[in-house]
């Protein structure tokens, strides 16, 4: 590692808690990185408020505030997020905060989630994929937050989901740092094709690398068949891929500038 103090901000997924990202934190700190676990509002073992009492904007504002505090302690910041944490990572990166070097995002949507607005997509899934996804689902599930899933809370969840998907479509195109996306082929929560959509949109303004996972479902952390591969993706991106992608993008921009005809 260089003399710069590199920090990694870790964001868990929906219904999760920082516990699910602790194995990642442990390995990164052993390598010498400074890390910080974020607890999203309405989450954790003893949340101050129920998840349904929070809003999408409140969650994003919380992540922005945590980022600013963490950035004040390090020279470079990397963000790693899963699912809802991946959404927060993408939307934080879209604001182009200072010191952000790159982001790694797992299992994040762009516009569709099977049980929210794409049930037909789940019905169209090939039977072998569906069976394999069902096989992985009970084995990679580690819940530490129990949302108050009463029927009268569902409309608010739907409304907040609309807000999130709207923001994703508006904002992710503004990301300018290198991005590593990873998604399981057998994800039964967020379609695998969402990673490809994100890559296409983000790739217009920033370099992107995609990794397909095939030994997990939606949840990858803290325990799944893809944990080792997920750690490889994170470590390799921070150590090498991020700089390589940034350099390749800069070289391409320079070539395009040189090829423009002079007026």
PDB file of C-alpha atoms in Angstrom:
ATOM      1  CA  UNK A   1       0.000   0.000   0.000  1.00  0.00           C
ATOM      2  CA  UNK A   2       1.085   3.570  -0.621  1.00  0.00           C
ATOM      3  CA  UNK A   3       1.536   6.216   2.040  1.00  0.00           C
ATOM      4  CA  UNK A   4      -2.006   7.455   1.488  1.00  0.00           C
ATOM      5  CA  UNK A   5      -4.497   6.449   4.138  1.00  0.00           C
ATOM      6  CA  UNK A   6      -7.127   4.480   2.252  1.00  0.00           C
ATOM      7  CA  UNK A   7     -10.550   4.091   3.785  1.00  0.00           C
ATOM      8  CA  UNK A   8     -13.387   1.742   2.885  1.00  0.00           C
ATOM      9  CA  UNK A   9     -16.980   2.572   3.792  1.00  0.00           C
ATOM     10  CA  UNK A  10     -19.163  -0.556   4.079  1.00  0.00           C
ATOM     11  CA  UNK A  11     -22.949  -0.451   3.601  1.00  0.00           C
ATOM     12  CA  UNK A  12     -25.269  -3.377   4.342  1.00  0.00           C
ATOM     13  CA  UNK A  13     -28.491  -4.264   2.545  1.00  0.00           C
ATOM     14  CA  UNK A  14     -32.213  -4.008   3.228  1.00  0.00           C
ATOM     15  CA  UNK A  15     -33.242  -5.738   6.495  1.00  0.00           C
ATOM     16  CA  UNK A  16     -29.552  -6.205   7.278  1.00  0.00           C
ATOM     17  CA  UNK A  17     -27.165  -4.689   9.772  1.00  0.00           C
ATOM     18  CA  UNK A  18     -23.420  -3.930   9.919  1.00  0.00           C
ATOM     19  CA  UNK A  19     -22.940  -7.502  11.170  1.00  0.00           C
ATOM     20  CA  UNK A  20     -23.277  -8.829   7.643  1.00  0.00           C
ATOM     21  CA  UNK A  21     -20.308  -6.737   6.463  1.00  0.00           C
ATOM     22  CA  UNK A  22     -18.027  -7.587   9.397  1.00  0.00           C
ATOM     23  CA  UNK A  23     -16.184 -10.418   7.563  1.00  0.00           C
ATOM     24  CA  UNK A  24     -15.322  -7.912   4.811  1.00  0.00           C
ATOM     25  CA  UNK A  25     -14.225  -5.357   7.387  1.00  0.00           C
ATOM     26  CA  UNK A  26     -11.989  -7.891   9.125  1.00  0.00           C
ATOM     27  CA  UNK A  27     -10.151  -8.891   5.947  1.00  0.00           C
ATOM     28  CA  UNK A  28      -9.700  -5.310   4.790  1.00  0.00           C
ATOM     29  CA  UNK A  29      -8.325  -4.162   8.139  1.00  0.00           C
ATOM     30  CA  UNK A  30      -5.863  -7.069   8.157  1.00  0.00           C
ATOM     31  CA  UNK A  31      -4.573  -5.686   4.857  1.00  0.00           C
ATOM     32  CA  UNK A  32      -4.113  -2.241   6.391  1.00  0.00           C
ATOM     33  CA  UNK A  33      -7.204  -0.358   5.278  1.00  0.00           C
ATOM     34  CA  UNK A  34      -9.173   1.928   7.539  1.00  0.00           C
ATOM     35  CA  UNK A  35     -12.851   0.878   7.509  1.00  0.00           C
ATOM     36  CA  UNK A  36     -16.209   2.106   8.742  1.00  0.00           C
ATOM     37  CA  UNK A  37     -19.491   0.199   8.991  1.00  0.00           C
ATOM     38  CA  UNK A  38     -22.655   2.215   8.394  1.00  0.00           C
ATOM     39  CA  UNK A  39     -25.970   1.346  10.002  1.00  0.00           C
ATOM     40  CA  UNK A  40     -28.761   2.491   7.717  1.00  0.00           C
ATOM     41  CA  UNK A  41     -31.709   4.258   9.423  1.00  0.00           C
ATOM     42  CA  UNK A  42     -34.364   1.794  10.569  1.00  0.00           C
ATOM     43  CA  UNK A  43     -31.873  -1.068  10.606  1.00  0.00           C
ATOM     44  CA  UNK A  44     -29.640  -2.855  13.084  1.00  0.00           C
ATOM     45  CA  UNK A  45     -30.384  -5.112  16.018  1.00  0.00           C
ATOM     46  CA  UNK A  46     -32.073  -2.308  17.976  1.00  0.00           C
ATOM     47  CA  UNK A  47     -33.019   0.483  15.574  1.00  0.00           C
ATOM     48  CA  UNK A  48     -34.057   3.778  17.159  1.00  0.00           C
ATOM     49  CA  UNK A  49     -37.004   3.879  14.772  1.00  0.00           C
ATOM     50  CA  UNK A  50     -38.852   1.275  12.752  1.00  0.00           C
ATOM     51  CA  UNK A  51     -37.759   0.920   9.132  1.00  0.00           C
ATOM     52  CA  UNK A  52     -41.199   2.027   7.937  1.00  0.00           C
ATOM     53  CA  UNK A  53     -40.830   5.282   9.876  1.00  0.00           C
ATOM     54  CA  UNK A  54     -37.833   6.275   7.737  1.00  0.00           C
ATOM     55  CA  UNK A  55     -37.753   7.587   4.173  1.00  0.00           C
ATOM     56  CA  UNK A  56     -35.501   7.034   1.173  1.00  0.00           C
ATOM     57  CA  UNK A  57     -34.247  10.618   1.370  1.00  0.00           C
ATOM     58  CA  UNK A  58     -33.468  10.255   5.084  1.00  0.00           C
ATOM     59  CA  UNK A  59     -31.427   7.125   4.373  1.00  0.00           C
ATOM     60  CA  UNK A  60     -29.478   8.862   1.599  1.00  0.00           C
ATOM     61  CA  UNK A  61     -28.867  11.965   3.743  1.00  0.00           C
ATOM     62  CA  UNK A  62     -27.586   9.727   6.535  1.00  0.00           C
ATOM     63  CA  UNK A  63     -25.132   8.056   4.139  1.00  0.00           C
ATOM     64  CA  UNK A  64     -23.928  11.447   2.880  1.00  0.00           C
ATOM     65  CA  UNK A  65     -23.287  12.629   6.450  1.00  0.00           C
ATOM     66  CA  UNK A  66     -21.436   9.414   7.323  1.00  0.00           C
ATOM     67  CA  UNK A  67     -19.352   9.779   4.174  1.00  0.00           C
ATOM     68  CA  UNK A  68     -18.314  13.316   5.075  1.00  0.00           C
ATOM     69  CA  UNK A  69     -17.245  12.267   8.576  1.00  0.00           C
ATOM     70  CA  UNK A  70     -15.277   9.313   7.252  1.00  0.00           C
ATOM     71  CA  UNK A  71     -13.643  11.312   4.432  1.00  0.00           C
ATOM     72  CA  UNK A  72     -12.258  13.731   7.015  1.00  0.00           C
ATOM     73  CA  UNK A  73     -10.239  10.850   8.521  1.00  0.00           C
ATOM     74  CA  UNK A  74      -8.639   9.400   5.373  1.00  0.00           C
ATOM     75  CA  UNK A  75      -6.941  10.461   2.145  1.00  0.00           C
ATOM     76  CA  UNK A  76      -8.942   8.271  -0.241  1.00  0.00           C
ATOM     77  CA  UNK A  77     -12.383   6.709   0.104  1.00  0.00           C
ATOM     78  CA  UNK A  78     -13.768   3.553  -1.445  1.00  0.00           C
ATOM     79  CA  UNK A  79     -17.360   2.466  -0.916  1.00  0.00           C
ATOM     80  CA  UNK A  80     -18.703  -1.094  -0.871  1.00  0.00           C
ATOM     81  CA  UNK A  81     -22.454  -1.642  -0.759  1.00  0.00           C
ATOM     82  CA  UNK A  82     -24.893  -4.535  -1.045  1.00  0.00           C
ATOM     83  CA  UNK A  83     -28.500  -4.237  -2.293  1.00  0.00           C
ATOM     84  CA  UNK A  84     -29.981  -1.135  -0.578  1.00  0.00           C
ATOM     85  CA  UNK A  85     -26.429  -0.328   0.522  1.00  0.00           C
ATOM     86  CA  UNK A  86     -25.428  -0.607  -3.131  1.00  0.00           C
ATOM     87  CA  UNK A  87     -28.148   1.878  -4.083  1.00  0.00           C
ATOM     88  CA  UNK A  88     -26.858   4.279  -1.424  1.00  0.00           C
ATOM     89  CA  UNK A  89     -23.309   3.775  -2.699  1.00  0.00           C
ATOM     90  CA  UNK A  90     -24.308   4.556  -6.286  1.00  0.00           C
ATOM     91  CA  UNK A  91     -26.358   7.620  -5.384  1.00  0.00           C
ATOM     92  CA  UNK A  92     -23.649   8.944  -3.071  1.00  0.00           C
ATOM     93  CA  UNK A  93     -21.070   8.511  -5.839  1.00  0.00           C
ATOM     94  CA  UNK A  94     -23.384  10.374  -8.226  1.00  0.00           C
ATOM     95  CA  UNK A  95     -22.980  13.518  -6.082  1.00  0.00           C
ATOM     96  CA  UNK A  96     -19.224  13.326  -6.842  1.00  0.00           C
ATOM     97  CA  UNK A  97     -18.031  13.746  -3.233  1.00  0.00           C
ATOM     98  CA  UNK A  98     -14.452  14.725  -2.501  1.00  0.00           C
ATOM     99  CA  UNK A  99     -11.850  11.970  -2.002  1.00  0.00           C
ATOM    100  CA  UNK A 100     -14.027   9.235  -3.518  1.00  0.00           C
ATOM    101  CA  UNK A 101     -11.740   6.948  -5.526  1.00  0.00           C
ATOM    102  CA  UNK A 102     -14.092   4.130  -6.594  1.00  0.00           C
ATOM    103  CA  UNK A 103     -17.075   1.982  -5.618  1.00  0.00           C
ATOM    104  CA  UNK A 104     -17.963  -1.714  -5.483  1.00  0.00           C
ATOM    105  CA  UNK A 105     -21.660  -2.601  -5.682  1.00  0.00           C
ATOM    106  CA  UNK A 106     -23.319  -5.972  -5.178  1.00  0.00           C
ATOM    107  CA  UNK A 107     -26.897  -6.996  -6.071  1.00  0.00           C
ATOM    108  CA  UNK A 108     -28.203  -3.503  -6.779  1.00  0.00           C
ATOM    109  CA  UNK A 109     -31.211  -2.663  -8.960  1.00  0.00           C
ATOM    110  CA  UNK A 110     -31.592   0.016 -11.591  1.00  0.00           C
ATOM    111  CA  UNK A 111     -35.322  -0.039 -12.288  1.00  0.00           C
ATOM    112  CA  UNK A 112     -36.698  -3.477 -11.400  1.00  0.00           C
ATOM    113  CA  UNK A 113     -37.112  -5.725  -8.357  1.00  0.00           C
ATOM    114  CA  UNK A 114     -38.991  -8.981  -8.822  1.00  0.00           C
ATOM    115  CA  UNK A 115     -41.473  -8.570  -5.979  1.00  0.00           C
ATOM    116  CA  UNK A 116     -41.974  -4.833  -6.485  1.00  0.00           C
ATOM    117  CA  UNK A 117     -42.514  -4.196 -10.177  1.00  0.00           C
ATOM    118  CA  UNK A 118     -41.280  -7.225 -12.120  1.00  0.00           C
ATOM    119  CA  UNK A 119     -43.172 -10.318 -11.023  1.00  0.00           C
ATOM    120  CA  UNK A 120     -43.587 -11.275 -14.671  1.00  0.00           C
ATOM    121  CA  UNK A 121     -39.810 -11.434 -14.995  1.00  0.00           C
ATOM    122  CA  UNK A 122     -39.667 -13.981 -12.199  1.00  0.00           C
ATOM    123  CA  UNK A 123     -42.348 -16.019 -13.942  1.00  0.00           C
ATOM    124  CA  UNK A 124     -40.254 -15.994 -17.125  1.00  0.00           C
ATOM    125  CA  UNK A 125     -37.099 -17.180 -15.381  1.00  0.00           C
ATOM    126  CA  UNK A 126     -35.842 -20.536 -16.729  1.00  0.00           C
ATOM    127  CA  UNK A 127     -36.876 -23.361 -14.395  1.00  0.00           C
ATOM    128  CA  UNK A 128     -33.249 -24.495 -13.715  1.00  0.00           C
ATOM    129  CA  UNK A 129     -32.345 -20.933 -12.648  1.00  0.00           C
ATOM    130  CA  UNK A 130     -35.410 -20.707 -10.424  1.00  0.00           C
ATOM    131  CA  UNK A 131     -34.662 -24.024  -8.739  1.00  0.00           C
ATOM    132  CA  UNK A 132     -31.033 -23.064  -8.166  1.00  0.00           C
ATOM    133  CA  UNK A 133     -32.078 -19.671  -6.802  1.00  0.00           C
ATOM    134  CA  UNK A 134     -34.471 -21.330  -4.366  1.00  0.00           C
ATOM    135  CA  UNK A 135     -31.685 -23.703  -3.341  1.00  0.00           C
ATOM    136  CA  UNK A 136     -29.358 -20.816  -2.507  1.00  0.00           C
ATOM    137  CA  UNK A 137     -31.939 -18.546  -0.840  1.00  0.00           C
ATOM    138  CA  UNK A 138     -32.209 -20.254   2.579  1.00  0.00           C
ATOM    139  CA  UNK A 139     -28.453 -20.698   2.740  1.00  0.00           C
ATOM    140  CA  UNK A 140     -27.414 -17.102   2.185  1.00  0.00           C
ATOM    141  CA  UNK A 141     -30.063 -15.412   4.302  1.00  0.00           C
ATOM    142  CA  UNK A 142     -28.828 -13.651   7.450  1.00  0.00           C
ATOM    143  CA  UNK A 143     -31.377 -11.177   8.780  1.00  0.00           C
ATOM    144  CA  UNK A 144     -30.672  -8.894  11.691  1.00  0.00           C
ATOM    145  CA  UNK A 145     -33.509  -6.407  11.263  1.00  0.00           C
ATOM    146  CA  UNK A 146     -37.166  -7.360  11.390  1.00  0.00           C
ATOM    147  CA  UNK A 147     -39.229  -4.708   9.597  1.00  0.00           C
ATOM    148  CA  UNK A 148     -42.730  -4.180  10.925  1.00  0.00           C
ATOM    149  CA  UNK A 149     -44.404  -5.758   7.880  1.00  0.00           C
ATOM    150  CA  UNK A 150     -47.998  -4.914   8.714  1.00  0.00           C
ATOM    151  CA  UNK A 151     -50.321  -4.561   5.685  1.00  0.00           C
ATOM    152  CA  UNK A 152     -50.820  -0.823   6.236  1.00  0.00           C
ATOM    153  CA  UNK A 153     -47.051  -0.265   5.906  1.00  0.00           C
ATOM    154  CA  UNK A 154     -46.868  -1.725   2.405  1.00  0.00           C
ATOM    155  CA  UNK A 155     -48.095   1.420   0.552  1.00  0.00           C
ATOM    156  CA  UNK A 156     -45.302   3.473   2.121  1.00  0.00           C
ATOM    157  CA  UNK A 157     -42.718   0.881   1.139  1.00  0.00           C
ATOM    158  CA  UNK A 158     -44.015   0.973  -2.437  1.00  0.00           C
ATOM    159  CA  UNK A 159     -43.953   4.786  -2.468  1.00  0.00           C
ATOM    160  CA  UNK A 160     -40.367   4.901  -1.153  1.00  0.00           C
ATOM    161  CA  UNK A 161     -39.347   2.307  -3.735  1.00  0.00           C
ATOM    162  CA  UNK A 162     -40.692   4.623  -6.437  1.00  0.00           C
ATOM    163  CA  UNK A 163     -38.568   7.435  -5.043  1.00  0.00           C
ATOM    164  CA  UNK A 164     -35.447   5.271  -5.097  1.00  0.00           C
ATOM    165  CA  UNK A 165     -35.931   3.999  -8.634  1.00  0.00           C
ATOM    166  CA  UNK A 166     -36.653   7.522  -9.845  1.00  0.00           C
ATOM    167  CA  UNK A 167     -33.423   8.772  -8.262  1.00  0.00           C
ATOM    168  CA  UNK A 168     -31.458   5.903  -9.775  1.00  0.00           C
ATOM    169  CA  UNK A 169     -32.622   6.793 -13.282  1.00  0.00           C
ATOM    170  CA  UNK A 170     -31.872  10.470 -12.741  1.00  0.00           C
ATOM    171  CA  UNK A 171     -28.554  10.294 -10.906  1.00  0.00           C
ATOM    172  CA  UNK A 172     -26.362   7.267 -11.677  1.00  0.00           C
ATOM    173  CA  UNK A 173     -25.400   8.710 -15.064  1.00  0.00           C
ATOM    174  CA  UNK A 174     -23.450  11.385 -13.134  1.00  0.00           C
ATOM    175  CA  UNK A 175     -21.006   8.926 -11.561  1.00  0.00           C
ATOM    176  CA  UNK A 176     -17.430   9.655 -12.653  1.00  0.00           C
ATOM    177  CA  UNK A 177     -15.291   7.276 -10.569  1.00  0.00           C
ATOM    178  CA  UNK A 178     -14.473   3.648 -11.491  1.00  0.00           C
ATOM    179  CA  UNK A 179     -17.254   1.190 -10.626  1.00  0.00           C
ATOM    180  CA  UNK A 180     -17.162  -2.554  -9.983  1.00  0.00           C
ATOM    181  CA  UNK A 181     -20.547  -4.285 -10.233  1.00  0.00           C
ATOM    182  CA  UNK A 182     -21.218  -7.860  -9.096  1.00  0.00           C
ATOM    183  CA  UNK A 183     -24.486  -9.790  -9.223  1.00  0.00           C
ATOM    184  CA  UNK A 184     -25.609 -13.383  -8.828  1.00  0.00           C
ATOM    185  CA  UNK A 185     -27.126 -15.094 -11.843  1.00  0.00           C
ATOM    186  CA  UNK A 186     -29.514 -16.804  -9.391  1.00  0.00           C
ATOM    187  CA  UNK A 187     -30.720 -13.686  -7.581  1.00  0.00           C
ATOM    188  CA  UNK A 188     -34.481 -14.039  -6.940  1.00  0.00           C
ATOM    189  CA  UNK A 189     -34.846 -10.514  -5.514  1.00  0.00           C
ATOM    190  CA  UNK A 190     -33.136  -8.275  -8.072  1.00  0.00           C
ATOM    191  CA  UNK A 191     -32.863  -9.467 -11.702  1.00  0.00           C
ATOM    192  CA  UNK A 192     -29.349 -10.230 -12.876  1.00  0.00           C
ATOM    193  CA  UNK A 193     -30.024  -8.029 -15.912  1.00  0.00           C
ATOM    194  CA  UNK A 194     -30.135  -4.975 -13.614  1.00  0.00           C
ATOM    195  CA  UNK A 195     -26.341  -5.137 -13.387  1.00  0.00           C
ATOM    196  CA  UNK A 196     -26.114  -4.951 -17.158  1.00  0.00           C
ATOM    197  CA  UNK A 197     -28.456  -1.946 -17.265  1.00  0.00           C
ATOM    198  CA  UNK A 198     -26.405  -0.151 -14.612  1.00  0.00           C
ATOM    199  CA  UNK A 199     -23.193  -0.871 -16.498  1.00  0.00           C
ATOM    200  CA  UNK A 200     -24.652   0.536 -19.720  1.00  0.00           C
ATOM    201  CA  UNK A 201     -25.806   3.772 -18.075  1.00  0.00           C
ATOM    202  CA  UNK A 202     -22.792   4.343 -15.815  1.00  0.00           C
ATOM    203  CA  UNK A 203     -20.416   3.372 -18.623  1.00  0.00           C
ATOM    204  CA  UNK A 204     -21.357   6.538 -20.476  1.00  0.00           C
ATOM    205  CA  UNK A 205     -19.530   8.629 -17.861  1.00  0.00           C
ATOM    206  CA  UNK A 206     -17.271   6.258 -15.897  1.00  0.00           C
ATOM    207  CA  UNK A 207     -15.333   3.000 -16.357  1.00  0.00           C
ATOM    208  CA  UNK A 208     -17.209  -0.113 -15.217  1.00  0.00           C
ATOM    209  CA  UNK A 209     -16.252  -3.725 -14.552  1.00  0.00           C
ATOM    210  CA  UNK A 210     -18.847  -6.493 -14.131  1.00  0.00           C
ATOM    211  CA  UNK A 211     -18.550  -9.812 -12.267  1.00  0.00           C
ATOM    212  CA  UNK A 212     -21.112 -12.609 -12.463  1.00  0.00           C
ATOM    213  CA  UNK A 213     -21.584 -14.702  -9.313  1.00  0.00           C
ATOM    214  CA  UNK A 214     -22.983 -18.238  -9.441  1.00  0.00           C
ATOM    215  CA  UNK A 215     -22.819 -19.689  -5.937  1.00  0.00           C
ATOM    216  CA  UNK A 216     -25.252 -17.425  -4.095  1.00  0.00           C
ATOM    217  CA  UNK A 217     -28.687 -15.859  -4.309  1.00  0.00           C
ATOM    218  CA  UNK A 218     -29.438 -12.225  -3.497  1.00  0.00           C
ATOM    219  CA  UNK A 219     -27.639 -12.202  -0.171  1.00  0.00           C
ATOM    220  CA  UNK A 220     -23.902 -12.648  -0.388  1.00  0.00           C
ATOM    221  CA  UNK A 221     -22.800 -11.400   3.029  1.00  0.00           C
ATOM    222  CA  UNK A 222     -21.942 -12.559   5.660  1.00  0.00           C
ATOM    223  CA  UNK A 223     -22.080 -16.203   4.520  1.00  0.00           C
ATOM    224  CA  UNK A 224     -22.600 -17.627   1.039  1.00  0.00           C
ATOM    225  CA  UNK A 225     -20.845 -19.740  -1.542  1.00  0.00           C
ATOM    226  CA  UNK A 226     -19.649 -16.539  -3.203  1.00  0.00           C
ATOM    227  CA  UNK A 227     -18.024 -14.909  -0.167  1.00  0.00           C
ATOM    228  CA  UNK A 228     -14.493 -15.718  -1.323  1.00  0.00           C
ATOM    229  CA  UNK A 229     -15.209 -14.393  -4.816  1.00  0.00           C
ATOM    230  CA  UNK A 230     -16.837 -11.266  -3.371  1.00  0.00           C
ATOM    231  CA  UNK A 231     -13.753 -10.595  -1.255  1.00  0.00           C
ATOM    232  CA  UNK A 232     -11.531 -11.134  -4.290  1.00  0.00           C
ATOM    233  CA  UNK A 233     -13.600  -8.608  -6.259  1.00  0.00           C
ATOM    234  CA  UNK A 234     -13.365  -6.017  -3.466  1.00  0.00           C
ATOM    235  CA  UNK A 235      -9.657  -6.472  -2.728  1.00  0.00           C
ATOM    236  CA  UNK A 236      -8.614  -6.603  -6.384  1.00  0.00           C
ATOM    237  CA  UNK A 237     -10.638  -3.501  -7.214  1.00  0.00           C
ATOM    238  CA  UNK A 238      -9.100  -1.450  -4.407  1.00  0.00           C
ATOM    239  CA  UNK A 239      -5.569  -2.731  -4.994  1.00  0.00           C
ATOM    240  CA  UNK A 240      -5.478  -2.695  -8.775  1.00  0.00           C
ATOM    241  CA  UNK A 241      -8.662  -2.514 -10.870  1.00  0.00           C
ATOM    242  CA  UNK A 242      -9.695   0.957  -9.751  1.00  0.00           C
ATOM    243  CA  UNK A 243      -6.441   2.575 -10.885  1.00  0.00           C
ATOM    244  CA  UNK A 244      -6.347   0.469 -14.067  1.00  0.00           C
ATOM    245  CA  UNK A 245      -9.902   1.436 -15.024  1.00  0.00           C
ATOM    246  CA  UNK A 246      -9.252   5.112 -14.284  1.00  0.00           C
ATOM    247  CA  UNK A 247      -6.048   5.095 -16.366  1.00  0.00           C
ATOM    248  CA  UNK A 248      -7.771   3.354 -19.274  1.00  0.00           C
ATOM    249  CA  UNK A 249     -10.601   5.860 -19.210  1.00  0.00           C
ATOM    250  CA  UNK A 250      -8.153   8.790 -19.115  1.00  0.00           C
ATOM    251  CA  UNK A 251      -6.170   7.347 -22.031  1.00  0.00           C
ATOM    252  CA  UNK A 252      -9.347   6.901 -24.060  1.00  0.00           C
ATOM    253  CA  UNK A 253     -10.409  10.475 -23.335  1.00  0.00           C
ATOM    254  CA  UNK A 254      -6.995  11.751 -24.409  1.00  0.00           C
ATOM    255  CA  UNK A 255      -7.142   9.800 -27.685  1.00  0.00           C
ATOM    256  CA  UNK A 256     -10.617  11.125 -28.403  1.00  0.00           C
ATOM    257  CA  UNK A 257      -9.460  14.682 -27.695  1.00  0.00           C
ATOM    258  CA  UNK A 258      -6.483  14.324 -30.029  1.00  0.00           C
ATOM    259  CA  UNK A 259      -8.671  12.898 -32.779  1.00  0.00           C
ATOM    260  CA  UNK A 260     -11.058  15.870 -32.768  1.00  0.00           C
ATOM    261  CA  UNK A 261     -10.530  18.126 -35.776  1.00  0.00           C
ATOM    262  CA  UNK A 262      -9.270  21.597 -34.997  1.00  0.00           C
ATOM    263  CA  UNK A 263     -11.579  24.506 -35.781  1.00  0.00           C
TER     264      UNK A 263
END
